[in-house]
Short mmCIF file of C-alpha atoms and ligand atoms in Angstrom, two decimals:
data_model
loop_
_atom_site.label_atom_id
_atom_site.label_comp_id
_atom_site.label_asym_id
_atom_site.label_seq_id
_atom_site.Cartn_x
_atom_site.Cartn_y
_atom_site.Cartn_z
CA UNK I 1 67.62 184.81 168.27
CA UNK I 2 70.44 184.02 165.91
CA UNK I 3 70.39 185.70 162.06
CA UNK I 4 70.07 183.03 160.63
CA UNK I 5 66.23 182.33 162.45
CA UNK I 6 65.25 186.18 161.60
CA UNK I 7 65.86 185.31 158.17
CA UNK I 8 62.75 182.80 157.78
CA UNK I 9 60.87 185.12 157.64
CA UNK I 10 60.98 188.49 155.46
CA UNK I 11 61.73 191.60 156.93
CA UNK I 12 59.13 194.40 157.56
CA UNK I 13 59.43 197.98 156.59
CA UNK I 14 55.73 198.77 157.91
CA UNK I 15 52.92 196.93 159.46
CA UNK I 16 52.04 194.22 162.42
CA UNK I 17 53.70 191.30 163.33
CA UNK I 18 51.70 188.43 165.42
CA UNK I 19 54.51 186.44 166.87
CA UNK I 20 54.44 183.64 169.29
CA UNK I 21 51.38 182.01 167.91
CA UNK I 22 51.37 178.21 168.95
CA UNK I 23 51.75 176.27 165.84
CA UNK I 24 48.59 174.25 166.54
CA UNK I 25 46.44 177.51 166.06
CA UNK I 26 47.97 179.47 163.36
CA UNK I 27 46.01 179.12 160.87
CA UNK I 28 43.29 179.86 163.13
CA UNK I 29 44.20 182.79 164.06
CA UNK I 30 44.43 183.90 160.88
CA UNK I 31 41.17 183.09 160.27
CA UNK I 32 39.88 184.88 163.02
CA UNK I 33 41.82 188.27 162.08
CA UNK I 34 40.35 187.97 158.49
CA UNK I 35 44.09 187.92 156.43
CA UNK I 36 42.79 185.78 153.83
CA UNK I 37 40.99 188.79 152.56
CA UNK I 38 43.84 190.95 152.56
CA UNK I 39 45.73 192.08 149.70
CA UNK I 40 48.88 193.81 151.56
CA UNK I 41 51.74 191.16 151.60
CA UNK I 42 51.55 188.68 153.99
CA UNK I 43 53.90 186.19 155.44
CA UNK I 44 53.33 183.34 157.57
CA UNK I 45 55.51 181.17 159.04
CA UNK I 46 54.83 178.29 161.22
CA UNK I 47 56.78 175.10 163.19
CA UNK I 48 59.62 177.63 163.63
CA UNK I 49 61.59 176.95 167.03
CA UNK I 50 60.63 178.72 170.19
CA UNK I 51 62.00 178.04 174.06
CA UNK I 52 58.70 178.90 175.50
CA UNK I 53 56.09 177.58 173.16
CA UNK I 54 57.81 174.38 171.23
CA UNK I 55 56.99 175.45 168.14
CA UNK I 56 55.66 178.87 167.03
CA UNK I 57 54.22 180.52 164.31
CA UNK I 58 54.31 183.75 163.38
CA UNK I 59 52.11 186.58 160.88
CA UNK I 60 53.75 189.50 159.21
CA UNK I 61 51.40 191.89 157.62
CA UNK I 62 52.79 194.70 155.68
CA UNK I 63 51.25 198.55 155.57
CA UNK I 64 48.07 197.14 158.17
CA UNK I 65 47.78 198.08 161.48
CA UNK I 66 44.58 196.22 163.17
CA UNK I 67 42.57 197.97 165.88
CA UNK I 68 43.82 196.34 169.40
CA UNK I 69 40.46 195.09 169.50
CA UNK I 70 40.35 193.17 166.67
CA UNK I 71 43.97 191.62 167.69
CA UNK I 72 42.81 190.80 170.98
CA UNK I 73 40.04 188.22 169.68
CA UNK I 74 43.35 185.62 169.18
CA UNK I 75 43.57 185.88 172.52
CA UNK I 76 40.92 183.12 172.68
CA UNK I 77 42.94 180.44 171.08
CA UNK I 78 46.72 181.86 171.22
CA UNK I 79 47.11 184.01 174.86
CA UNK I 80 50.82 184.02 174.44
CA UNK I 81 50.49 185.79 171.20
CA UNK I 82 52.73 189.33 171.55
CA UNK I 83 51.99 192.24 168.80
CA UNK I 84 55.02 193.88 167.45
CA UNK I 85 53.99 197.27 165.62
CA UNK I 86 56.84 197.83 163.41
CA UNK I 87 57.75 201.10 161.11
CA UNK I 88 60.17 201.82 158.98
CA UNK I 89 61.71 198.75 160.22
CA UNK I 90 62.01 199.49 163.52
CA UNK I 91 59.11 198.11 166.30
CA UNK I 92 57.15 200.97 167.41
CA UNK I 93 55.17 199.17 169.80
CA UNK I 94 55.04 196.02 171.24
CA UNK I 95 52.16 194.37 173.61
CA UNK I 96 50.57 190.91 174.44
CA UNK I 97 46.96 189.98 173.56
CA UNK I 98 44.67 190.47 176.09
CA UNK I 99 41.02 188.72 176.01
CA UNK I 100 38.59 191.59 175.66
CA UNK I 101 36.14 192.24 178.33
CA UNK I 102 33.67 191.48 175.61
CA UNK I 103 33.40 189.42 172.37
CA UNK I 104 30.98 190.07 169.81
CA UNK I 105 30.86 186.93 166.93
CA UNK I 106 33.49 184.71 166.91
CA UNK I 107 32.75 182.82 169.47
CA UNK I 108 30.00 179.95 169.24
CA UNK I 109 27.54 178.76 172.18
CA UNK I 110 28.38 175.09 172.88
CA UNK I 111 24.34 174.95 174.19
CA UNK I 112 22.55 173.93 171.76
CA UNK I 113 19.41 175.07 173.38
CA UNK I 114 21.10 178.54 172.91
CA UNK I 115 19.02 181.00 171.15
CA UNK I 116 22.26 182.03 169.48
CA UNK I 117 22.21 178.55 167.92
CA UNK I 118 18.66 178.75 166.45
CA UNK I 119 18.50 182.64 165.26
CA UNK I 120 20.42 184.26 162.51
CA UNK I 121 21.66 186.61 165.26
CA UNK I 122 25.40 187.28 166.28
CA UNK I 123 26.80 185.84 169.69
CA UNK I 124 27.99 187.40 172.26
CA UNK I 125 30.30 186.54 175.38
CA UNK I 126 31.60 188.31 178.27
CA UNK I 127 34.87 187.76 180.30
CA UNK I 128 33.38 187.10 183.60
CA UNK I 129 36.58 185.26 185.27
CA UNK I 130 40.01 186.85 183.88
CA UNK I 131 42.24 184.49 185.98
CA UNK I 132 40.66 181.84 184.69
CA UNK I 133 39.77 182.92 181.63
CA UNK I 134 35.81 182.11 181.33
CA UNK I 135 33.45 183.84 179.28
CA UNK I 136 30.00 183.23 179.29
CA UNK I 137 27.25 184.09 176.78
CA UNK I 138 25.08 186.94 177.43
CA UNK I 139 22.17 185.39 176.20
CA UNK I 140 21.64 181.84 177.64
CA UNK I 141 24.44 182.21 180.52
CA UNK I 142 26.81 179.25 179.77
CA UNK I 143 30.01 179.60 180.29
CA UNK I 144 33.41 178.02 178.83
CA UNK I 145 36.73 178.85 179.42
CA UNK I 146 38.58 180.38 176.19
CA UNK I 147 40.84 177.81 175.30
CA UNK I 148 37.71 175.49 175.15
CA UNK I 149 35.46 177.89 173.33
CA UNK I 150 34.22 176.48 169.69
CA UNK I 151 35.24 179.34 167.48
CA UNK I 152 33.21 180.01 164.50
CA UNK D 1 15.39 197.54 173.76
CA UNK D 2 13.18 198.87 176.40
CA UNK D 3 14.64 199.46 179.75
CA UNK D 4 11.45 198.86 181.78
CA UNK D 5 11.76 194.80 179.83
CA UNK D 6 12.35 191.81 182.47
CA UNK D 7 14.14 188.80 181.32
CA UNK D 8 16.40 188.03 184.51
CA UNK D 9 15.52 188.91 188.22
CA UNK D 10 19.62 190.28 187.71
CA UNK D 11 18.33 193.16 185.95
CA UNK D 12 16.30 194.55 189.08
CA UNK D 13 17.71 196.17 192.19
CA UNK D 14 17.18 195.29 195.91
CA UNK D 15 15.13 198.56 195.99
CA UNK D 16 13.05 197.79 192.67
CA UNK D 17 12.45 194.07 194.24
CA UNK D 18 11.01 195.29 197.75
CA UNK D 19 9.18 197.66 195.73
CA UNK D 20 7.74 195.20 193.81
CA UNK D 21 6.43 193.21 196.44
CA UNK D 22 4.58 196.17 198.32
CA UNK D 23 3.04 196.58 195.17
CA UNK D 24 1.84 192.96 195.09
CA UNK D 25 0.71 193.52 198.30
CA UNK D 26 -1.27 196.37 197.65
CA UNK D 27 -2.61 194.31 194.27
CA UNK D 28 -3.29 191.54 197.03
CA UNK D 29 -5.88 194.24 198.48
CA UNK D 30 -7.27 196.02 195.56
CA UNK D 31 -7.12 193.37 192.51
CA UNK D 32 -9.21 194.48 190.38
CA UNK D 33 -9.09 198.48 188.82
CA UNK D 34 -9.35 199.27 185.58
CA UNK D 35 -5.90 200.86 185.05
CA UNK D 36 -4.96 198.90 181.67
CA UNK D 37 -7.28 199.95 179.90
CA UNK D 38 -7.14 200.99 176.35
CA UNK D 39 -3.59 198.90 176.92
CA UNK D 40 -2.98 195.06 174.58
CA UNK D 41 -0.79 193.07 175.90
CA UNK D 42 0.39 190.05 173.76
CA UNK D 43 1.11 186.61 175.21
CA UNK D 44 2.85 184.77 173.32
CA UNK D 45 3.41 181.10 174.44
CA UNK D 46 5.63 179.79 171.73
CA UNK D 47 5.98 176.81 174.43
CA UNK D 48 3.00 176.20 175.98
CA UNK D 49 2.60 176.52 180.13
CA UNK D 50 -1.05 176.95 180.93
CA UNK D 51 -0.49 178.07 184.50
CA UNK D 52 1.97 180.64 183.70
CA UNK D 53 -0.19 182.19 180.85
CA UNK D 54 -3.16 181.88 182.69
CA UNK D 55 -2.30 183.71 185.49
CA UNK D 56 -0.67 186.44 183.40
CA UNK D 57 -3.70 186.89 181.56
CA UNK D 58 -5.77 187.08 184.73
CA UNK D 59 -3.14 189.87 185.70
CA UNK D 60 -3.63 191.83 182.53
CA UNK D 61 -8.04 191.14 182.64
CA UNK D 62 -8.38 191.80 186.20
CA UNK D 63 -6.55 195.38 185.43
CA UNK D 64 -9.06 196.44 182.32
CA UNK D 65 -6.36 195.81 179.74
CA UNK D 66 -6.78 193.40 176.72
CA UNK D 67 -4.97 190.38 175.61
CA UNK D 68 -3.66 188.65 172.35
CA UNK D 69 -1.61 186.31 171.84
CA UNK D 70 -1.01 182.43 171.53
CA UNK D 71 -0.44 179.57 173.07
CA UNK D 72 1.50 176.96 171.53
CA UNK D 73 3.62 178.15 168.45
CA UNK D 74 2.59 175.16 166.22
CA UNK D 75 -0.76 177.51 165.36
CA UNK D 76 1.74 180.16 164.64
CA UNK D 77 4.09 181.37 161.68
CA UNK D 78 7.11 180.33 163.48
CA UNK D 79 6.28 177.04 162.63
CA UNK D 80 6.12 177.41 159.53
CA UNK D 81 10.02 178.89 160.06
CA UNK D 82 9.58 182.51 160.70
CA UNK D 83 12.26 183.69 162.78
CA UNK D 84 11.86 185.14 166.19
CA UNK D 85 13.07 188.62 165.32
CA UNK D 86 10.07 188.80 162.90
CA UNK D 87 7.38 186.99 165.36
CA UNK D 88 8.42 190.29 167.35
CA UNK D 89 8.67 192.72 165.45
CA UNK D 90 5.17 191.86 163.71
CA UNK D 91 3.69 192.00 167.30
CA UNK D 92 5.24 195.17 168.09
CA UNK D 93 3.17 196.78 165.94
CA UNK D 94 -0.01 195.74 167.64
CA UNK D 95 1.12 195.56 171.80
CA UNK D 96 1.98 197.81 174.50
CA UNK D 97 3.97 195.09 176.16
CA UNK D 98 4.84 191.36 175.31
CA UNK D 99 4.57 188.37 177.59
CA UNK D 100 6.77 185.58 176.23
CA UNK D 101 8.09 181.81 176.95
CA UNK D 102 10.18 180.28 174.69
CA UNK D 103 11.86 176.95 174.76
CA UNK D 104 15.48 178.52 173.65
CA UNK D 105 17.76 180.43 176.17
CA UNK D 106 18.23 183.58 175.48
CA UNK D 107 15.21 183.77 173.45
CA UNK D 108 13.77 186.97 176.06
CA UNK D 109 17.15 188.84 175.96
CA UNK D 110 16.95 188.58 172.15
CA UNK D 111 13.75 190.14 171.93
CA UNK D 112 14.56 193.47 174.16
CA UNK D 113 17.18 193.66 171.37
CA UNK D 114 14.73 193.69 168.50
CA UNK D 115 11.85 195.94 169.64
CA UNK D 116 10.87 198.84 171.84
CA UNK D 117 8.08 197.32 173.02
CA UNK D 118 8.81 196.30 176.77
CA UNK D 119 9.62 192.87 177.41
CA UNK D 120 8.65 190.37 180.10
CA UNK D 121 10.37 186.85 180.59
CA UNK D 122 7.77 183.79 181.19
CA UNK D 123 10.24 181.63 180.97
CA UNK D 124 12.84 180.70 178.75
CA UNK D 125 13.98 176.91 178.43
CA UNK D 126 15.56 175.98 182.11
CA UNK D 127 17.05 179.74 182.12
CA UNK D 128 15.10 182.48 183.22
CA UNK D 129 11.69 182.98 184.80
CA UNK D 130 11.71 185.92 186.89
CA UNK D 131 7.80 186.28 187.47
CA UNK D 132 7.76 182.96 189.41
CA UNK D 133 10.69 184.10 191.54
CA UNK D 134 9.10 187.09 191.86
CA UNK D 135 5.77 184.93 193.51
CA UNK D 136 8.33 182.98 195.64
CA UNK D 137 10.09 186.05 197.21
CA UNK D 138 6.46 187.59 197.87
CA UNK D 139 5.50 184.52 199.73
CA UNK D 140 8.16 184.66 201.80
CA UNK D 141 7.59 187.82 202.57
CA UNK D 142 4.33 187.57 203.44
CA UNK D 143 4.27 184.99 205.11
CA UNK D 144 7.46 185.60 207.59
CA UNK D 145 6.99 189.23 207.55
CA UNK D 146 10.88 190.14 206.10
CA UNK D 147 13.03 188.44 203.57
CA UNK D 148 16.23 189.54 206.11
CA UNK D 149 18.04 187.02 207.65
CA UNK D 150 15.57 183.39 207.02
CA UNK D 151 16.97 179.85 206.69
CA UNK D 152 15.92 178.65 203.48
CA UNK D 153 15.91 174.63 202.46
CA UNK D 154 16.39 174.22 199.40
CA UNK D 155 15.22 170.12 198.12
CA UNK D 156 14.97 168.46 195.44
CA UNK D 157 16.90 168.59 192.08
CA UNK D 158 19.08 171.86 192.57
CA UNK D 159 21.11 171.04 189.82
CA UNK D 160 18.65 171.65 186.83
CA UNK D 161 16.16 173.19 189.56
CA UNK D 162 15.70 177.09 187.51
CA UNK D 163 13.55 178.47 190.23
CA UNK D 164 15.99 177.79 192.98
CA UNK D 165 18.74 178.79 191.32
CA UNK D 166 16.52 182.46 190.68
CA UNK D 167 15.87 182.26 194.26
CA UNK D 168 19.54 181.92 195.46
CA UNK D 169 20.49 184.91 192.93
CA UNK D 170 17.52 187.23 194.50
CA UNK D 171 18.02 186.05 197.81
CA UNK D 172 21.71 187.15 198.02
CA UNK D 173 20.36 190.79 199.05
CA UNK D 174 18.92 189.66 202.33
CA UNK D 175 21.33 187.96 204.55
CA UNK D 176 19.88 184.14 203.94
CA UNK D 177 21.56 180.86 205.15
CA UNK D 178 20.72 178.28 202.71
CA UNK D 179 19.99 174.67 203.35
CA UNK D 180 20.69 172.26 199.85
CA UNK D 181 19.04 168.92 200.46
CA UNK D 182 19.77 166.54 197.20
CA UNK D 183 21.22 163.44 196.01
CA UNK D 184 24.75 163.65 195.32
CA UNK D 185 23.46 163.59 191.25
CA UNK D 186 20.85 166.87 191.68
CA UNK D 187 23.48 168.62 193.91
CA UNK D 188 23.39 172.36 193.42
CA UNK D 189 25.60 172.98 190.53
CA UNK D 190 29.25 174.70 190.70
CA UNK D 191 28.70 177.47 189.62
CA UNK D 192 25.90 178.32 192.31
CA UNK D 193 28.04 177.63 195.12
CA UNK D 194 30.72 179.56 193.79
CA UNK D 195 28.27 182.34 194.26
CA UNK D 196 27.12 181.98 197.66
CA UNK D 197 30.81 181.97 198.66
CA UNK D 198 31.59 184.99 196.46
CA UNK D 199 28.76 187.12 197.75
CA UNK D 200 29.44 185.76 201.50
CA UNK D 201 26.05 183.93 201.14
CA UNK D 202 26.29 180.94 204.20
CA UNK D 203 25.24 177.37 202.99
CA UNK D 204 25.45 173.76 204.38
CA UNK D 205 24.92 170.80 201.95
CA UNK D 206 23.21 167.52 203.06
CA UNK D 207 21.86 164.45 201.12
CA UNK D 208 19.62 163.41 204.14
CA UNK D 209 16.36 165.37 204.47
CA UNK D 210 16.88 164.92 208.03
CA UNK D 211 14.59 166.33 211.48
CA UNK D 212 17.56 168.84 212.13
CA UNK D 213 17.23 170.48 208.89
CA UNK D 214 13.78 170.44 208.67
CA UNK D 215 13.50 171.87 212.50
CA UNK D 216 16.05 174.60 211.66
CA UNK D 217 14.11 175.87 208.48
CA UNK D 218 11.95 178.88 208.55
CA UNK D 219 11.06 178.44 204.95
CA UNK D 220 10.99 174.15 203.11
CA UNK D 221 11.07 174.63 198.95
CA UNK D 222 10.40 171.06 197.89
CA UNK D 223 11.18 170.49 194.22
CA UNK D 224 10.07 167.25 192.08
CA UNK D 225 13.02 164.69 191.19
CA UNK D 226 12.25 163.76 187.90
CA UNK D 227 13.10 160.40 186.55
CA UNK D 228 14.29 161.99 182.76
CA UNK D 229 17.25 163.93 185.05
CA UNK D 230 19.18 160.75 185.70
CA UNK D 231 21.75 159.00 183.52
CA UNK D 232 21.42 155.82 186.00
CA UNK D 233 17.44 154.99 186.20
CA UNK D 234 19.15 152.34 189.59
CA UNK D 235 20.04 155.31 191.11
CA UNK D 236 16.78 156.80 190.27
CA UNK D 237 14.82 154.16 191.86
CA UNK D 238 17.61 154.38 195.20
CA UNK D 239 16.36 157.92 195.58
CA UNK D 240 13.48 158.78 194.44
CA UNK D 241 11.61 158.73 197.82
CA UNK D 242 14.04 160.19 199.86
CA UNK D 243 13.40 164.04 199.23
CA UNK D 244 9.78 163.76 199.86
CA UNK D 245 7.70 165.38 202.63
CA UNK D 246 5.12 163.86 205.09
CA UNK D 247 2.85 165.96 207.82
CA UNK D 248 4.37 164.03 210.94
CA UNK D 249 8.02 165.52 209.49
CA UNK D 250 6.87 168.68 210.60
CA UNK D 251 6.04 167.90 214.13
CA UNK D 252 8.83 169.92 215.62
CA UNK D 253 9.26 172.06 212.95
CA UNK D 254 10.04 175.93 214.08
CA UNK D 255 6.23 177.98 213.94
CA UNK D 256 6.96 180.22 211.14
CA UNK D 257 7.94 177.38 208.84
CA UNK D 258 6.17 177.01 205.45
CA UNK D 259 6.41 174.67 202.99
CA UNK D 260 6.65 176.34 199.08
CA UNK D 261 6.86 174.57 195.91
CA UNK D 262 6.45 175.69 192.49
CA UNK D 263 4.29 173.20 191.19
CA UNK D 264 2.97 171.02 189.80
CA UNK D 265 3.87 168.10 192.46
CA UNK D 266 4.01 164.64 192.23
CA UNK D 267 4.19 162.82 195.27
CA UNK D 268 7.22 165.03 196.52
CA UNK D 269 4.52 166.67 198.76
CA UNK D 270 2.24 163.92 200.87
CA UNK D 271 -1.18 165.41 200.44
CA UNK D 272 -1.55 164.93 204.37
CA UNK D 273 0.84 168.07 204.18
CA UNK D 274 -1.89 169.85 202.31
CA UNK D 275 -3.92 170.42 205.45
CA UNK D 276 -1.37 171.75 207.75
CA UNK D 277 -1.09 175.32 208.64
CA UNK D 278 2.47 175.26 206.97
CA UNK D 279 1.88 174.28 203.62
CA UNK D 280 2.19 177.80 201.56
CA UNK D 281 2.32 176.24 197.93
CA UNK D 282 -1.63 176.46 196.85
CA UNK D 283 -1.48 180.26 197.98
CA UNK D 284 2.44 180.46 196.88
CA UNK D 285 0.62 180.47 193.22
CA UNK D 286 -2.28 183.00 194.07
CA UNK D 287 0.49 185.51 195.06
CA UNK D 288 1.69 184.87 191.60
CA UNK D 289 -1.22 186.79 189.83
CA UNK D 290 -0.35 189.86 192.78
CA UNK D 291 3.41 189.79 191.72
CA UNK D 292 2.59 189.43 187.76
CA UNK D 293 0.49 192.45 187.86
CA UNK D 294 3.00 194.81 189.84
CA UNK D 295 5.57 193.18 187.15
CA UNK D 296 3.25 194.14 184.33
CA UNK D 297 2.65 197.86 186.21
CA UNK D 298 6.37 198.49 186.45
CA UNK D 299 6.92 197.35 182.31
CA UNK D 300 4.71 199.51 181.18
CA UNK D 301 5.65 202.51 183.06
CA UNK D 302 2.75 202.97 185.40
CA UNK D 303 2.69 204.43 189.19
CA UNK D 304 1.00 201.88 191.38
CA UNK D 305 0.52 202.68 195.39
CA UNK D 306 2.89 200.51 198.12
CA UNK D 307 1.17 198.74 200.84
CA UNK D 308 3.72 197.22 203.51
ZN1 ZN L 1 24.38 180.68 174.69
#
């Protein structure tokens, strides 16, 4: 990655970086993680060049480290999404989103016959196929795979 | 949430199922006792199924115990938009044990998760209604002696068919070979099949409810094809006679063969089959009040005999 790239974005001292985000779902994801309520500094960049993806976007959130679990729910809409946990300006940690064996909210039931869909009650999914990615809802049984799933 | 609730024949092991049934079985013989009593059980029928609640209420009177309840929720405050948490909750305060059928999915799970009350699933939209498979693996039972080992024939609509679909699930213990007689639009859904081939579960599809399926069969459960299921009423009309059963189709069908269906039939079943030794589905829903009261025993926590 040449300087001149590193440079769109701002430079960390301390916090999480969500790279590798495909462009369509950025702003999703940072929905899902909640960042609008933040009041750390937060960059976002998106449509930046990437071999793999296209186009990428990318989150830096300064002096906030999320729970893994709470990072893994962009696995639903952005699996190539890779955590960098950076301090004092050097990455700490680095790992890829992994859909949780379990997702609590988030994620709405496409049946509308769902009880989920009628209740003021919070959904919930399991991952019952990893290689394929399905989840299905604990309470009526439907399943979806993630990258269909209607997020909330 | 109450451990001893039932909402999905899932939640029960191999064990707790054959244990079930010899306590059906032992209901079958002594049906009447008085060992509910001082016990309320609610049924409440926010969807209305006569024959279900009826014969759960039968279950509970024929034991001593009491019921409450309703049976269509257009008498009830959830029409009037009380949610189902609070229909619960409010009847947890009076029952030792709730009987409920809902038209939502998920609507039995979701109770278990709002009261400590035990739960038991009558049915929830086309998801869940373990009672009735329940019935249908205690006539089999009875009537071949084992559940090991039997070739089941499944016909009918399989695709929005809930009962077979329990049936395959609770069958998957005991070594079955499934038959699936449909038309290619009521074929047994994806996700079934994936099962049977994950669990090692042996199955043959056909669309013709031929002699050699029918002859092979220890056990026939006929479903109704209903006209609402089909996007193309032509195709309909093509196939709406070809899943149905006559008496002279059984001719050189194997001894042991019965005929079960969970009713109410239309013409799916000749009535000419009603007077043949192999036609199982009148008792079929007797055995349901003998299964509904060891299901109501085992929710509430109370030691009932085995008879084999
Ligand atoms: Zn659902």
């Amino acid at each position: 990655m040449s300087s001149k790239k590193e440079l769109a974005v701002a430079a960390l001292r301390n916090g999480t970086v969500i790279d590798r985000i495909p462009s369509s779902v950025l702003f999703e994801a940072v929905r899902i993680l909640g960042i609008e309520r933040l009041d750390k500094h937060v960059t976002i960049g998106n449509n930046l060049d990437s071999k793999e993806l296209g186009t990428k976007g990318i989150i830096k959130v300064a002096d906030t480290f999320f729970p893994e679990d709470v990072l893994n729910r962009i696995a639903l809409i952005a699996p190539t999404a890779k955590i960098n946990i950076i301090r004092d300006f050097e990455v700490v940690e680095k790992y890829h989103v992994e859909l949780p064996s379990t997702i609590m909210g988030i994620v709405k039931c496409d049946n509308p016959k769902c009880i989920t869909n009628n209740e003021p009650m919070r959904t919930r999914f399991d991952l019952i196929d990893p290689k394929h990615r399905v989840i299905r809802c604990y309470y009526c049984g439907h399943s979806v795979t993630a990258s269909h799933a209607h997020i909330k | 949430m109450n451990p001893d609730s039932l909402v999905s024949i899932s939640d029960i092991s191999k064990e707790e199922i054959l244990r079930l049934l010899r306590q059906a079985r032992y209901f079958e013989s002594h049906p009447n006792q008085r060992i509910l009593e001082g016990k309320v059980v609610a049924t409440l029928f926010f969807e209305p199924s006569t024959r279900t609640r009826l014969s759960f209420e039968t279950a509970v009177n024929r034991l001593g115990g009491r019921v409450i309840g309703f049976s269509d929720a257009s008498t009830t405050s959830s029409s009037k938009g009380e949610t189902l948490k609070d229909t619960i909750k409010m009847v947890s305060n009076y029952a030792d044990l709730i009987v409920m059928r809902h038209h939502l999915e998920g609507a039995a799970r979701y109770a278990t998760e709002v009261t400590d009350v035990p739960i038991i699933n009558a049915g929830d939209g086309a998801h869940q209604h373990p009672s009735q498979t329940m019935l249908d693996l205690y006539s089999i039972y009875k009537t071949q002696g084992t559940l090991d080992n039997l070739t089941i024939t499944l016909v009918g609509d399989l695709k929005y068919g809930r009962t077979v679909h329990s049936l395959l699930e609770a069958m998957y213990y005991f070594n079955p070979t499934f038959n699936f007689v449909a038309c290619k639009e009521l074929q047994m859904p994806a996700e079934y099949r994936q099962f049977c081939t994950d669990k090692g579960i042996r199955y043959n599809e056909f669309t013709d409810f031929s002699p050699e399926v029918i002859n092979s069969s220890d056990i026939i459960y006929m479903t109704r094809v209903q006209r609402e299921r089909f996007t193309d009423i032509m195709e309909y009309e093509k196939v709406k006679n070809l899943y149905n059963l006559n008496a002279a189709m059984l001719d050189d069908s194997k001894e042991n063969l019965r005929v079960l269906h969970p009713l109410p039939r239309v013409n799916e079943i000749d009535q000419d089959v009603d007077d043949s030794p192999k036609a199982y589905y009148f008792q079929q829903a007797k055995n349901g009040l003998f299964a509904r009261q060891a299901i109501i025993c085992r929710a509430l926590g109370i030691d009932i005999p085995e008879e084999k």
